[in-house]
Short mmCIF file of C-alpha atoms in Angstrom, two decimals:
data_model
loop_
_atom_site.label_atom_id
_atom_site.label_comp_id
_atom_site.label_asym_id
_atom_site.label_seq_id
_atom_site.Cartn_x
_atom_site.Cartn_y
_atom_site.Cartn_z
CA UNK A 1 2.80 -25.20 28.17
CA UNK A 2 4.00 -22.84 25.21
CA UNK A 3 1.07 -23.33 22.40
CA UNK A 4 1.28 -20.78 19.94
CA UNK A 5 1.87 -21.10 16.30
CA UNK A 6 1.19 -18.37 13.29
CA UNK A 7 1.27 -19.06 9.48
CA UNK A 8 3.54 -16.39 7.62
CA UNK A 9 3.11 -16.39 3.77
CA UNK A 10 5.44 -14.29 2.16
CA UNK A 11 6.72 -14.20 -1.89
CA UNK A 12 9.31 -17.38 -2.81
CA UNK A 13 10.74 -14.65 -5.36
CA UNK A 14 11.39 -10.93 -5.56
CA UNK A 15 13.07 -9.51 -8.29
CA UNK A 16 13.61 -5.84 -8.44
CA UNK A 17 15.90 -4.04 -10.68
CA UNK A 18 16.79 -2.86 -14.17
CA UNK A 19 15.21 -5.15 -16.90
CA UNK A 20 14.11 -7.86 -14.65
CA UNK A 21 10.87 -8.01 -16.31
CA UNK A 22 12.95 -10.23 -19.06
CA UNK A 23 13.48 -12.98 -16.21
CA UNK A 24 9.27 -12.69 -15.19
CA UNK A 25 9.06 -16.13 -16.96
CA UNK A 26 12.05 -17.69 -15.80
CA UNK A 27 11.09 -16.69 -11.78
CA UNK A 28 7.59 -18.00 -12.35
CA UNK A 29 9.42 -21.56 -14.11
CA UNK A 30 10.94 -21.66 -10.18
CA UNK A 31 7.37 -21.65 -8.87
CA UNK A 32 6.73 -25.43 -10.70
CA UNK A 33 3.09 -23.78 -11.78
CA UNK A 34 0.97 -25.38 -14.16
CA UNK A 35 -1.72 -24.56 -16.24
CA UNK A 36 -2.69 -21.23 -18.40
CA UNK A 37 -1.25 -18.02 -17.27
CA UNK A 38 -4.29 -15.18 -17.06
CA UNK A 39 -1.92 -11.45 -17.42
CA UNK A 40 -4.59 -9.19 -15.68
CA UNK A 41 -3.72 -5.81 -16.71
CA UNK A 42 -5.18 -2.17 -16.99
CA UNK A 43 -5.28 -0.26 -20.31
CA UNK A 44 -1.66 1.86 -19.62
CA UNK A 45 0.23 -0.91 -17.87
CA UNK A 46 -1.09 -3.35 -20.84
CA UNK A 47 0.42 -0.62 -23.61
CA UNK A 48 3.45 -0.32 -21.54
CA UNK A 49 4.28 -4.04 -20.91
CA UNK A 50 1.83 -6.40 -22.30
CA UNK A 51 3.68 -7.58 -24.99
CA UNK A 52 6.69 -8.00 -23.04
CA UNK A 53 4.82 -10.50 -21.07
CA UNK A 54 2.52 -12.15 -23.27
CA UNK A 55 6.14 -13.47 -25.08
CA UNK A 56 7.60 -15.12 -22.18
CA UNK A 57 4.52 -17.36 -21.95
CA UNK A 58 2.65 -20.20 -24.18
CA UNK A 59 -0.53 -19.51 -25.10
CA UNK A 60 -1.55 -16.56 -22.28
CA UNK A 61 -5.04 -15.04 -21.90
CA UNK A 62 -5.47 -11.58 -21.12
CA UNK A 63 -8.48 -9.84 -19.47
CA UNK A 64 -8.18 -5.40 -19.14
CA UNK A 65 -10.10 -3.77 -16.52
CA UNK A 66 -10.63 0.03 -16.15
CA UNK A 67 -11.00 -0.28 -12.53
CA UNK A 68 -10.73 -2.04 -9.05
CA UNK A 69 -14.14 -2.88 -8.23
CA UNK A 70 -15.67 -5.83 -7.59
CA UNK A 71 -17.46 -6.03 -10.50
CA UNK A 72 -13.39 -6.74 -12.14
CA UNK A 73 -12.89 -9.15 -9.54
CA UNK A 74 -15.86 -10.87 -10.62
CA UNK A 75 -14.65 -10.49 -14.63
CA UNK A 76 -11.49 -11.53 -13.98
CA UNK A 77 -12.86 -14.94 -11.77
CA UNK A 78 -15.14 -15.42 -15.02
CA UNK A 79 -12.22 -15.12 -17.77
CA UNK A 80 -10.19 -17.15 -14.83
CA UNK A 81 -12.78 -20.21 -15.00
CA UNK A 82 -13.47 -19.66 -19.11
CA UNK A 83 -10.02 -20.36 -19.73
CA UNK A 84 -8.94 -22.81 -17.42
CA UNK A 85 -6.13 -20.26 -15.91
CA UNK A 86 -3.28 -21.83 -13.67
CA UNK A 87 -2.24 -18.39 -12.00
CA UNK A 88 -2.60 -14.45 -12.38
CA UNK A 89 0.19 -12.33 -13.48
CA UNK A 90 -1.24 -9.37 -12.33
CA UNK A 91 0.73 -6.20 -14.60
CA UNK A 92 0.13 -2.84 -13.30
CA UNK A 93 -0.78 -1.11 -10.65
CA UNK A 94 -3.43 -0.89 -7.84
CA UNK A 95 -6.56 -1.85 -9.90
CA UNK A 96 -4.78 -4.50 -11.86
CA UNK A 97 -2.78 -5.82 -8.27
CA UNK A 98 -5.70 -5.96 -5.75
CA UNK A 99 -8.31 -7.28 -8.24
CA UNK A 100 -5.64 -10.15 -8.96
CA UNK A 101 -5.38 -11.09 -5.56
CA UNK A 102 -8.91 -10.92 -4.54
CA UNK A 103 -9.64 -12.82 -7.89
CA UNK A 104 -6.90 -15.32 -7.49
CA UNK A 105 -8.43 -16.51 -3.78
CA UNK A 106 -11.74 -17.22 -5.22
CA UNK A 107 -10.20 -19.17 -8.22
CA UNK A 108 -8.00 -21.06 -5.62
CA UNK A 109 -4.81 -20.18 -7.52
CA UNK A 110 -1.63 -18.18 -6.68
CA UNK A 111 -0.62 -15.32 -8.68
CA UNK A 112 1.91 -13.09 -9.84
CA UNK A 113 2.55 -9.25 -8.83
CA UNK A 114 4.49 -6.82 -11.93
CA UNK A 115 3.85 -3.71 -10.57
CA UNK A 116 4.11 -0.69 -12.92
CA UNK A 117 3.87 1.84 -10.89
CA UNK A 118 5.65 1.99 -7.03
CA UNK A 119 2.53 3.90 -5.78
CA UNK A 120 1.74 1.26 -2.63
CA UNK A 121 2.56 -1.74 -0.77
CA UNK A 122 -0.29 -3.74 -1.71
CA UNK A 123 2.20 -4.84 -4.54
CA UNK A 124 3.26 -7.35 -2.43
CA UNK A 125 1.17 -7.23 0.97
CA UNK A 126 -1.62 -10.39 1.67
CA UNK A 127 -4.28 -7.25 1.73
CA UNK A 128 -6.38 -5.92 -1.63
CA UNK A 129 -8.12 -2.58 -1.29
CA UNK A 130 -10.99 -2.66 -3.19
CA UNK A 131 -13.09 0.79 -3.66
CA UNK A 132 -17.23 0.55 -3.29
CA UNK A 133 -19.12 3.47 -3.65
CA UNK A 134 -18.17 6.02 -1.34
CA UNK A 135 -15.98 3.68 0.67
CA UNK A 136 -13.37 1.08 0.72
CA UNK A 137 -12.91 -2.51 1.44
CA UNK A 138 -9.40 -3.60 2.58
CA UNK A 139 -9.91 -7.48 2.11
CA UNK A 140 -7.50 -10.31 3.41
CA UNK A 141 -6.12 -12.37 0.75
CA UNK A 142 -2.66 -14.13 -0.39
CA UNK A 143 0.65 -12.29 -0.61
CA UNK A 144 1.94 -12.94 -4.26
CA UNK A 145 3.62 -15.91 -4.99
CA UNK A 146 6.51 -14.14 -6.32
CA UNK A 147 7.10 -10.44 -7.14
CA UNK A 148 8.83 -8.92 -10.26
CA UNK A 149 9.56 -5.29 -10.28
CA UNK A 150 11.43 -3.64 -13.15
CA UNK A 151 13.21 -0.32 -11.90
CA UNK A 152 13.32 1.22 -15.65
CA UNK A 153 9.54 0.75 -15.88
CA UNK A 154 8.50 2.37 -12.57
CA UNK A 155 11.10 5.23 -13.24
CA UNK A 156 9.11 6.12 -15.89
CA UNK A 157 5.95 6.01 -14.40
CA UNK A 158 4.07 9.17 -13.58
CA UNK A 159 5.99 10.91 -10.35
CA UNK A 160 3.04 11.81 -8.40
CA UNK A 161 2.33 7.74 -8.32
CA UNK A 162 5.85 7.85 -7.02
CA UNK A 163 5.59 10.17 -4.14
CA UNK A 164 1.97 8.58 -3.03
CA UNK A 165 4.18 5.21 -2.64
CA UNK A 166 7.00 6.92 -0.61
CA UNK A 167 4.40 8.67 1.09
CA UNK A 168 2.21 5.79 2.08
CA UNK A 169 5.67 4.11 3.45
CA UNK A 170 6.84 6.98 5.70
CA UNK A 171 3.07 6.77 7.25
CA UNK A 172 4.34 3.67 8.98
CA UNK A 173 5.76 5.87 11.56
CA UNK A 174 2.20 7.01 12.87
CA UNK A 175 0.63 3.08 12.48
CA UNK A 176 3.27 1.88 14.27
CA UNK A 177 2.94 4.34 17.33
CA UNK A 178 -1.02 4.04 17.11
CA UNK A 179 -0.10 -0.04 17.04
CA UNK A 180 1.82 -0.10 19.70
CA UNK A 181 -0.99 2.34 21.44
CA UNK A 182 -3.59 -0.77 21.21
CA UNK A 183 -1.13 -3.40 22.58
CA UNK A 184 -0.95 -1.16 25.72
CA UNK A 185 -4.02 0.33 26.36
CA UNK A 186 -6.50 -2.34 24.55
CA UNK A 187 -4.30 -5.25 24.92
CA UNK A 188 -3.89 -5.58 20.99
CA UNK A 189 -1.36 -8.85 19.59
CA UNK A 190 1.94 -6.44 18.55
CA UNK A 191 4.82 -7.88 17.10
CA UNK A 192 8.26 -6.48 18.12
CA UNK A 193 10.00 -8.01 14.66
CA UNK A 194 7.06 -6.16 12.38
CA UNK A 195 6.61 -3.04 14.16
CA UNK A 196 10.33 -2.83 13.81
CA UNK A 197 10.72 -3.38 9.99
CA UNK A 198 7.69 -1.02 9.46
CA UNK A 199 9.33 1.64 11.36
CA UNK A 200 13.11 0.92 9.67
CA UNK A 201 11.46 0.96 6.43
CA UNK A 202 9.71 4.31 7.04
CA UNK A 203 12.75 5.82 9.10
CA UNK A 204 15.10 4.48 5.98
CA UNK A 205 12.60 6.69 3.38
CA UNK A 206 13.01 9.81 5.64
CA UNK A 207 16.30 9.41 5.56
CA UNK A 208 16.93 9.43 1.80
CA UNK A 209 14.36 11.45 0.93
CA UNK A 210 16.69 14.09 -0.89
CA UNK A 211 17.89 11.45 -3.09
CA UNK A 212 14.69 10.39 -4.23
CA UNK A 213 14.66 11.93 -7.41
CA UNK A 214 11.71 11.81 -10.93
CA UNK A 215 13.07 9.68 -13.05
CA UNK A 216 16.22 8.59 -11.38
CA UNK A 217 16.09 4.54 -11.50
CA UNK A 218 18.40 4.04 -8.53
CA UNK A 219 15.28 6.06 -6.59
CA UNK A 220 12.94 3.79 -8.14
CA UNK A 221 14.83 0.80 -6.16
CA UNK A 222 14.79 2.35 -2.90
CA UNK A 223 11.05 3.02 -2.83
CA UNK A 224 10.47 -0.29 -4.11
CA UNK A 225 12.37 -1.87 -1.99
CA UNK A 226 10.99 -0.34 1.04
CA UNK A 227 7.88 -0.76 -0.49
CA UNK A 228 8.27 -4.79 -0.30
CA UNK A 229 9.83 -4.80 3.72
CA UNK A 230 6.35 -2.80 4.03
CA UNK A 231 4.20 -6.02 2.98
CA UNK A 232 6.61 -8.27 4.42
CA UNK A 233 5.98 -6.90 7.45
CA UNK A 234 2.49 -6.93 7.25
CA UNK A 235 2.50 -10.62 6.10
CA UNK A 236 4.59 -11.47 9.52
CA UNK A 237 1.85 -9.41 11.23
CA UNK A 238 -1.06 -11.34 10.03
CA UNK A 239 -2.14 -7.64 9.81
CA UNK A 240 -2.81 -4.33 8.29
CA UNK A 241 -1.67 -3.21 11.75
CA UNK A 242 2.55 -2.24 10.87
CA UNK A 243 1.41 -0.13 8.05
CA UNK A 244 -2.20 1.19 8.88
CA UNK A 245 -3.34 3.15 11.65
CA UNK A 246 -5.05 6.61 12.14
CA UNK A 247 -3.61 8.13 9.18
CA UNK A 248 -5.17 5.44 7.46
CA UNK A 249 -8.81 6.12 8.66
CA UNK A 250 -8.46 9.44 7.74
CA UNK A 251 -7.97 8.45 4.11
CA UNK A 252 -10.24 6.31 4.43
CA UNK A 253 -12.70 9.30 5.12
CA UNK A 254 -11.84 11.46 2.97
CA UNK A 255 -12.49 8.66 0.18
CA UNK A 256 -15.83 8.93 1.40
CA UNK A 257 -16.28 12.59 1.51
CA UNK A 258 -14.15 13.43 -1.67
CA UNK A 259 -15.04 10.33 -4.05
CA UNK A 260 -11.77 10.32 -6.15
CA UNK A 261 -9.96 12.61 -4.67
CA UNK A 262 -6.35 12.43 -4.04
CA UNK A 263 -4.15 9.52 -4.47
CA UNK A 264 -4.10 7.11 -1.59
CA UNK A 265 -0.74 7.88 -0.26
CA UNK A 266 -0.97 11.14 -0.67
CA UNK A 267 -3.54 11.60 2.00
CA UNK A 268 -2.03 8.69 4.50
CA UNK A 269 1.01 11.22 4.16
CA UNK A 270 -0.81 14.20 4.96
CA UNK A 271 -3.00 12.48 7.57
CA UNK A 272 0.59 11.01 8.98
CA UNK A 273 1.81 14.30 9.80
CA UNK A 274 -1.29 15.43 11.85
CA UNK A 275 -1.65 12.14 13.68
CA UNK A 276 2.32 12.38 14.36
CA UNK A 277 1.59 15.96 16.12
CA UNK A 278 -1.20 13.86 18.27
CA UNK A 279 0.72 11.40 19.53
CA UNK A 280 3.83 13.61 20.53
CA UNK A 281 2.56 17.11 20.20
CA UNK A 282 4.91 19.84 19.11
CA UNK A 283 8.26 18.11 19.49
CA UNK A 284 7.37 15.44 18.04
CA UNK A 285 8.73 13.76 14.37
CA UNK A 286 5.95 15.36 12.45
CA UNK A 287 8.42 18.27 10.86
CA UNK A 288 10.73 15.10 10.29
CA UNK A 289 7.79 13.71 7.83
CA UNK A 290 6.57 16.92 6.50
CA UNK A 291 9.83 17.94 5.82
CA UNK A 292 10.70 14.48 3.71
CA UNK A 293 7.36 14.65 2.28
CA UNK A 294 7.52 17.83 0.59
CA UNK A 295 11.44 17.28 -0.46
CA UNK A 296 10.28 14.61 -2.23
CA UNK A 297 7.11 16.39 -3.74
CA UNK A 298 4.56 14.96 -1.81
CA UNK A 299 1.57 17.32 -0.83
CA UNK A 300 1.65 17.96 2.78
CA UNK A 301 -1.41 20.04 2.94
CA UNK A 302 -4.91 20.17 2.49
CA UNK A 303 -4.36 22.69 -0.71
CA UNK A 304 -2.03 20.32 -1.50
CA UNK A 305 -4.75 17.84 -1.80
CA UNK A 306 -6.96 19.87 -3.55
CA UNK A 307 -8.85 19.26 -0.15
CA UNK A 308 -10.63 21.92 1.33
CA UNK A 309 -9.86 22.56 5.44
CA UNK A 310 -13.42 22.23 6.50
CA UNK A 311 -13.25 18.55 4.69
CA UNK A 312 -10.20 17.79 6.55
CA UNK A 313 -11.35 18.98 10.24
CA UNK A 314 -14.68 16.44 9.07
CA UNK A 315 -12.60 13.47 8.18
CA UNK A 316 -10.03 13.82 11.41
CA UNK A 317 -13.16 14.21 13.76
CA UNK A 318 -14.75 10.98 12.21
CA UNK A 319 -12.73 8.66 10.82
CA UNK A 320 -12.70 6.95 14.28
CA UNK A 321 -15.90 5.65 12.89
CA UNK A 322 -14.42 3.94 9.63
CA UNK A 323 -13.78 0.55 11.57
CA UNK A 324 -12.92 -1.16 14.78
CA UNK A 325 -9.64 -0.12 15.15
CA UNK A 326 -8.11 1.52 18.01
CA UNK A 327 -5.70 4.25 17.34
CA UNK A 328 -4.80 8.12 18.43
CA UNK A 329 -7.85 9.05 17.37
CA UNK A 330 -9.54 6.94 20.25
CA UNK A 331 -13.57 7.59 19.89
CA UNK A 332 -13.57 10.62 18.33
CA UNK A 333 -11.08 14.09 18.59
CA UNK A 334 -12.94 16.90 19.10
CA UNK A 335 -13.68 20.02 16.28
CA UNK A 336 -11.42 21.97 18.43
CA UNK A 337 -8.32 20.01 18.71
CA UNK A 338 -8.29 18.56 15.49
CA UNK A 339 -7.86 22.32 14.46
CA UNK A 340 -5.73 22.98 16.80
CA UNK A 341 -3.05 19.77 15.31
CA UNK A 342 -3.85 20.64 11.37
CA UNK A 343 -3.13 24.28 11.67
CA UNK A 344 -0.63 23.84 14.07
CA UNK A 345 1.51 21.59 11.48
CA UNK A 346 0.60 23.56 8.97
CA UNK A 347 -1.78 21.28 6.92
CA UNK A 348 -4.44 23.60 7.25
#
């Protein structure tokens, strides 16, 4: 007798494209909310936007964090019960995004994702990242109710937030192969339909990466775009899995090793290209994502990182350690071979 079932919550609305932020009200009217609309916000994305939101709404609080941390979660639960708030519109990027959605569990209301900045997929995944001293928390939590992403406004953002989003997207080629690794050796759920939207969406970035261009807007709505099928697919999983695997760890380590060190996609990229050469060795796709990387601007070396080598060989030979998650990496690569795969591919 056939007894499975799975919950899938995805968004009831995307928007993306130019000016869309002038329909944010009308897409959350769709949602049949009630209640006070919180805008949690960072001190940029709040200059950049606020005011643009804060019109389209009666009577809208606003709390500004300067960081993710759960210390802002906490603030923005507080401000949340103080004023009685409905739902989140979260405006901004990564801090303002995965505080909302931890924040928005806890007050037992959806919220709203405006991101500001195409620099992950957490704009629109059910996971918040949330940084604690020398580590990081990847939390389960609700997918946004709906998301609203203006192309002018992330074509102006900064382009290195740009490249760490396209670069944290084409890193789905590595989780995929190290998810797929688990289902066969450790037996690991996999999902044919998510592993293969996580791999289109990273194959479709490679692909274009010579038109993704700074402050083009038509490259703003292909990395966005992707950027959403990237959380989509993650929501069907149930799972981090489609879009986090070795490459991941190693980021993961390095956050630990180098407190605020490069951007987050920036190092899955790097750490994609390595963990490529593992899985397939030297004719594998790892030129393929180097290659795209770099044509886009993307660092795809340690220098690149402002990383030293020795720090890189340390976080490839433990991030095994990070969490219980089978990938490449297995229980450990040795000193030897993980030199052997960053110098080989040039990251060292």
């Amino acid at each position: 007798m056939f007894d499975k079932s799975k919950w899938i919550q995805l968004p009831r609305n995307v928007l993306v494209g130019h000016e869309v932020l002038e329909e944010l009200s009308a897409a959350v009217s769709e949602l049949y909310l009630s209640g006070r609309p919180l805008l949690v916000t960072s001190p940029t994305p709040n200059e950049i936007a606020g005011d643009r939101v804060r019109a389209q709404f009666d009577d809208p609080a606003t709390v500004t964090i300067s960081e993710a941390s759960f210390d802002s979660v906490e603030r923005v639960i507080e401000v949340g019960n103080e004023v009685g708030a409905g739902y989140l519109v979260a405006l901004g990027g990564g801090k303002a995004i995965d505080t909302a959605k931890m924040a928005s569990d806890s007050l037992d209301c959806g919220f709203i994702s405006v991101p500001t900045a195409a620099s992950h997929d957490g704009i629109v995944s059910g996971r918040s990242s949330i940084p604690e001293g020398d580590t990081r928390h990847s939390v389960a939590a609700d997918p946004p109710l709906a998301v609203v992403a203006d192309t002018e406004i992330l074509a102006d953002a900064p382009w290195e937030l740009t490249t760490a989003g396209c670069a944290d997207i084409i890193s789905n080629y590595t989780a995929v192969k190290d998810w797929q690794l688990a289902h066969r050796l450790k037996n690991v759920e996999y999902s044919e339909y998510s592993g293969a939207l996580s791999q289109m969406t990273a194959e479709m970035l490679v692909g274009n990466s010579d038109s993704i261009k700074k402050g083009l807007e038509e490259s703003a709505w292909v990395v966005v775009k992707a950027l959403v099928s990237s959380g989509v697919a993650m929501s069907i999983a149930g799972s981090s899995r489609p879009a986090s695997g070795a490459e991941h760890l190693f980021s993961h380590q390095l956050d630990r090793l180098v407190p605020n060190g490069a951007l987050h996609g920036h190092q899955v990229g790097v750490g994609s290209i390595v963990t490529e050469y593992l899985h397939s060795g030297e004719q594998g796709e790892w030129r393929d994502i180097r290659d795209a990387l770099d044509t886009m601007g993307a660092p795809t070396t340690a220098a690149g990182l402002g990383i030293s080598d020795e720090t890189v060989i340390e976080a490839l030979t433990t991030a095994h350690t990070i969490r219980d998650r089978y990938t490449i990496l297995g229980d450990g690569v040795s000193e030897e071979a993980a030199i052997e795969a960053a110098t080989f591919t040039g990251v060292i």
